[in-house]
């Protein structure tokens, strides 16, 4: 079944607003409802992908809280917090560690218009000392109640939406795909439009077929392939 034009337009509209320079790095966050809610917030603000350092041996799951956002915001795995931070720093990200420690500053004093990664800690323990030591800046969300901290997905949402607000104010939110490289844009648009074809191409290591302006595949593919979105 070929892609419906309205569906293709919607995929393009969402991708046009995606930002490769806004992300979260989750250290040991593993409760399905928290992971799901964080990915849903990433999707809502337009973060291209998220990063995670998982506790060893734990199988990651999502639940209905995600509303399918794990399909639109890939979660990239890293073997350690040091590797993850190094990976993001190489891409030019400034790492904001989230915690209530003495060196942390109020998040409202920070500029999130440049490449920004929020590093969030595990539900029970927060960030490890290693993570706290490698981030560029520690930040906190002021708390006024009896409980010392927020749920991690709530903290993530507050920070992501503050980054979006600052970027909107600075007119830095992409609306024509300029938040991605042209290669990234083309690749992701194909994968979102034709996931089964994309995985077939990856399996046999061939390039993705070209799409026309209506989102149709113009070359003849094996009949056994499902063209459903
Ligand atoms: N006892 C832990 C601690 O001291 O960090 C609490 C962890 S908290 C439930 C889980 C994560 O949510 C934290 O590691 C941090 O990433 C984020 N978080 C929660 N409340 C926050 C706040 N007020 N400011 C910044 N980050 C917060």
XYZ file of C-alpha atoms and ligand atoms in Angstrom:
256
model
C 0.000 0.000 0.000
C 1.619 3.330 -0.990
C 1.890 6.149 1.513
C -1.116 8.470 1.674
C -0.221 12.065 0.691
C -1.621 13.433 3.985
C 0.514 11.003 5.979
C 3.616 12.014 4.018
C 2.864 15.709 4.597
C 2.512 15.068 8.318
C 5.819 13.198 8.488
C 7.531 16.062 6.647
C 5.922 18.694 8.881
C 7.166 16.968 12.040
C 10.628 16.314 10.620
C 10.883 19.967 9.514
C 10.818 20.972 13.191
C 13.256 18.350 14.511
C 16.424 19.600 16.237
C 19.580 17.511 16.237
C 21.107 19.926 18.772
C 18.727 19.257 21.672
C 18.799 15.981 23.562
C 18.711 14.162 26.893
C 21.184 11.661 28.308
C 19.606 9.306 30.835
C 21.913 7.664 33.336
C 20.349 4.503 34.737
C 16.755 5.695 34.202
C 14.910 2.464 33.524
C 11.297 2.503 34.722
C 9.196 2.018 31.585
C 6.772 4.824 32.441
C 9.635 7.295 32.977
C 11.501 6.338 29.799
C 8.232 6.507 27.897
C 7.245 9.895 29.276
C 10.693 11.351 28.563
C 10.628 10.173 24.937
C 7.153 11.625 24.581
C 8.424 15.022 25.767
C 11.418 14.775 23.404
C 9.010 14.135 20.542
C 6.802 17.049 21.607
C 9.608 19.621 21.650
C 11.311 18.280 18.525
C 14.431 16.619 19.970
C 15.813 14.305 17.299
C 16.999 11.507 19.565
C 17.750 10.600 23.173
C 20.669 8.806 24.825
C 20.859 6.304 27.630
C 23.383 4.480 29.749
C 21.462 1.431 30.972
C 22.073 -0.613 34.052
C 23.876 -3.737 32.924
C 21.734 -6.687 31.926
C 18.396 -4.886 32.217
C 16.049 -5.225 29.255
C 14.545 -1.876 28.346
C 10.785 -1.633 27.926
C 8.308 1.138 27.195
C 4.649 1.333 28.106
C 1.548 3.059 26.777
C 2.732 6.364 28.281
C 5.038 6.640 25.266
C 2.068 6.711 22.842
C 4.442 5.309 20.224
C 7.007 8.117 20.603
C 9.840 5.547 20.828
C 9.195 5.046 17.107
C 9.905 8.712 16.373
C 12.661 9.435 18.918
C 15.362 6.761 18.870
C 17.060 6.002 22.167
C 20.814 5.519 21.601
C 22.662 3.194 23.963
C 26.085 3.924 25.422
C 28.275 1.546 27.381
C 29.256 4.057 30.076
C 28.529 7.597 31.164
C 32.059 8.641 30.191
C 31.593 7.307 26.640
C 28.191 8.909 26.337
C 29.453 12.309 27.464
C 32.474 12.059 25.195
C 30.230 11.158 22.248
C 27.951 14.156 22.866
C 30.781 16.557 23.546
C 32.424 15.575 20.238
C 29.208 16.644 18.555
C 29.483 20.035 20.227
C 26.887 19.532 22.979
C 27.092 21.406 26.263
C 26.229 18.938 29.029
C 23.877 20.163 31.740
C 23.804 17.770 34.708
C 20.604 17.898 36.715
C 20.942 17.674 40.468
C 20.437 19.532 43.702
C 24.146 19.690 44.648
C 25.910 22.770 45.972
C 27.516 23.662 42.647
C 24.249 23.572 40.736
C 22.678 26.796 39.476
C 19.012 27.636 38.833
C 18.134 26.384 35.322
C 16.449 29.729 34.557
C 19.867 31.381 34.509
C 21.107 29.152 31.686
C 21.209 29.568 27.945
C 19.862 26.483 26.158
C 19.840 27.957 22.647
C 23.123 26.261 21.676
C 23.666 22.485 21.386
C 22.200 21.271 24.690
C 22.132 17.873 26.393
C 20.334 17.467 29.711
C 21.889 14.675 31.761
C 19.284 13.102 34.053
C 19.820 10.582 36.809
C 18.237 7.385 38.059
C 14.898 7.470 39.850
C 16.301 6.571 43.238
C 19.901 7.684 43.281
C 20.175 10.582 40.880
C 23.369 11.171 38.900
C 26.484 9.222 39.827
C 29.574 11.077 41.028
C 31.202 10.228 37.704
C 28.437 11.926 35.751
C 28.447 14.940 38.051
C 32.177 15.290 37.519
C 32.069 15.192 33.720
C 29.138 17.523 32.961
C 29.859 21.129 31.968
C 27.315 22.713 34.281
C 25.098 21.413 37.065
C 21.591 22.847 37.166
C 18.552 22.465 39.397
C 14.857 23.235 39.241
C 13.924 25.098 42.433
C 11.668 23.110 44.761
C 9.257 24.683 47.249
C 7.538 21.718 48.845
C 8.208 19.010 51.385
C 9.584 16.541 48.834
C 13.170 17.095 47.771
C 13.020 16.184 44.084
C 10.738 15.852 41.069
C 9.998 12.712 39.126
C 12.743 12.428 36.491
C 10.319 12.652 33.558
C 8.801 15.837 34.989
C 12.257 17.373 35.386
C 13.074 16.387 31.784
C 9.875 17.974 30.490
C 10.452 21.254 32.347
C 13.977 21.550 30.953
C 13.129 20.523 27.390
C 10.244 22.969 27.214
C 12.428 25.738 28.658
C 14.969 25.039 25.895
C 12.183 25.182 23.328
C 10.846 28.451 24.821
C 14.282 30.068 24.658
C 14.783 28.917 21.074
C 11.335 30.166 20.059
C 12.115 33.535 21.584
C 15.430 33.654 19.712
C 13.697 32.485 16.508
C 15.962 29.446 16.378
C 13.336 26.736 16.075
C 13.621 25.072 12.662
C 10.552 24.947 10.452
C 12.007 23.729 7.156
C 14.278 20.906 8.230
C 17.243 23.182 8.951
C 17.691 21.488 12.349
C 19.098 18.438 10.523
C 21.692 17.943 7.806
C 20.171 17.284 4.351
C 21.466 13.682 4.503
C 19.925 13.131 7.938
C 16.646 14.603 6.751
C 16.429 12.410 3.669
C 17.395 9.251 5.554
C 14.941 9.785 8.410
C 12.113 10.786 6.085
C 12.556 7.513 4.231
C 12.745 5.460 7.436
C 9.616 7.103 8.843
C 7.759 6.672 5.576
C 8.745 3.102 4.723
C 10.211 1.356 7.802
C 10.013 -2.142 6.333
C 11.697 -1.103 3.105
C 14.353 0.756 5.099
C 15.151 -2.318 7.171
C 15.276 -4.482 4.024
C 17.743 -2.010 2.457
C 19.859 -2.058 5.616
C 19.811 -5.879 5.706
C 21.125 -6.170 2.180
C 23.250 -3.019 2.492
C 21.807 -1.096 -0.391
C 20.879 2.625 -0.505
C 17.301 3.684 0.144
C 15.175 4.189 -2.999
C 14.531 7.794 -4.036
C 11.138 9.295 -3.176
C 9.285 11.707 -5.417
C 7.684 14.889 -4.042
C 4.515 12.954 -3.155
C 6.488 10.481 -1.098
C 6.180 7.655 -3.617
C 8.992 5.198 -4.280
C 9.794 5.576 -7.938
C 11.772 2.410 -8.534
C 10.346 -1.116 -8.818
C 10.924 -3.117 -5.625
C 10.420 -6.853 -4.989
C 6.676 -7.588 -4.750
C 7.131 -9.329 -1.412
C 8.088 -6.059 0.305
C 5.421 -4.310 2.336
C 5.283 -0.620 1.537
C 3.117 0.199 4.522
C 4.121 3.057 6.839
N 17.713 11.308 45.481
C 17.975 11.634 44.121
C 18.953 12.796 44.012
O 19.419 13.253 45.042
O 19.301 13.207 42.898
C 16.661 11.980 43.470
C 16.648 11.552 42.068
S 15.342 12.297 41.169
C 13.961 11.436 41.679
C 15.684 11.640 39.573
C 16.294 12.633 38.637
O 15.340 13.638 38.309
C 17.501 13.403 39.105
O 18.683 12.655 38.967
C 17.487 14.601 38.179
O 17.995 14.231 36.926
C 16.004 14.866 38.034
N 15.493 15.863 39.009
C 14.526 15.665 39.901
N 14.274 16.788 40.567
C 15.105 17.733 40.087
C 15.302 19.109 40.373
N 14.613 19.743 41.286
N 16.254 19.777 39.669
C 16.964 19.140 38.701
N 16.798 17.840 38.392
C 15.889 17.144 39.072
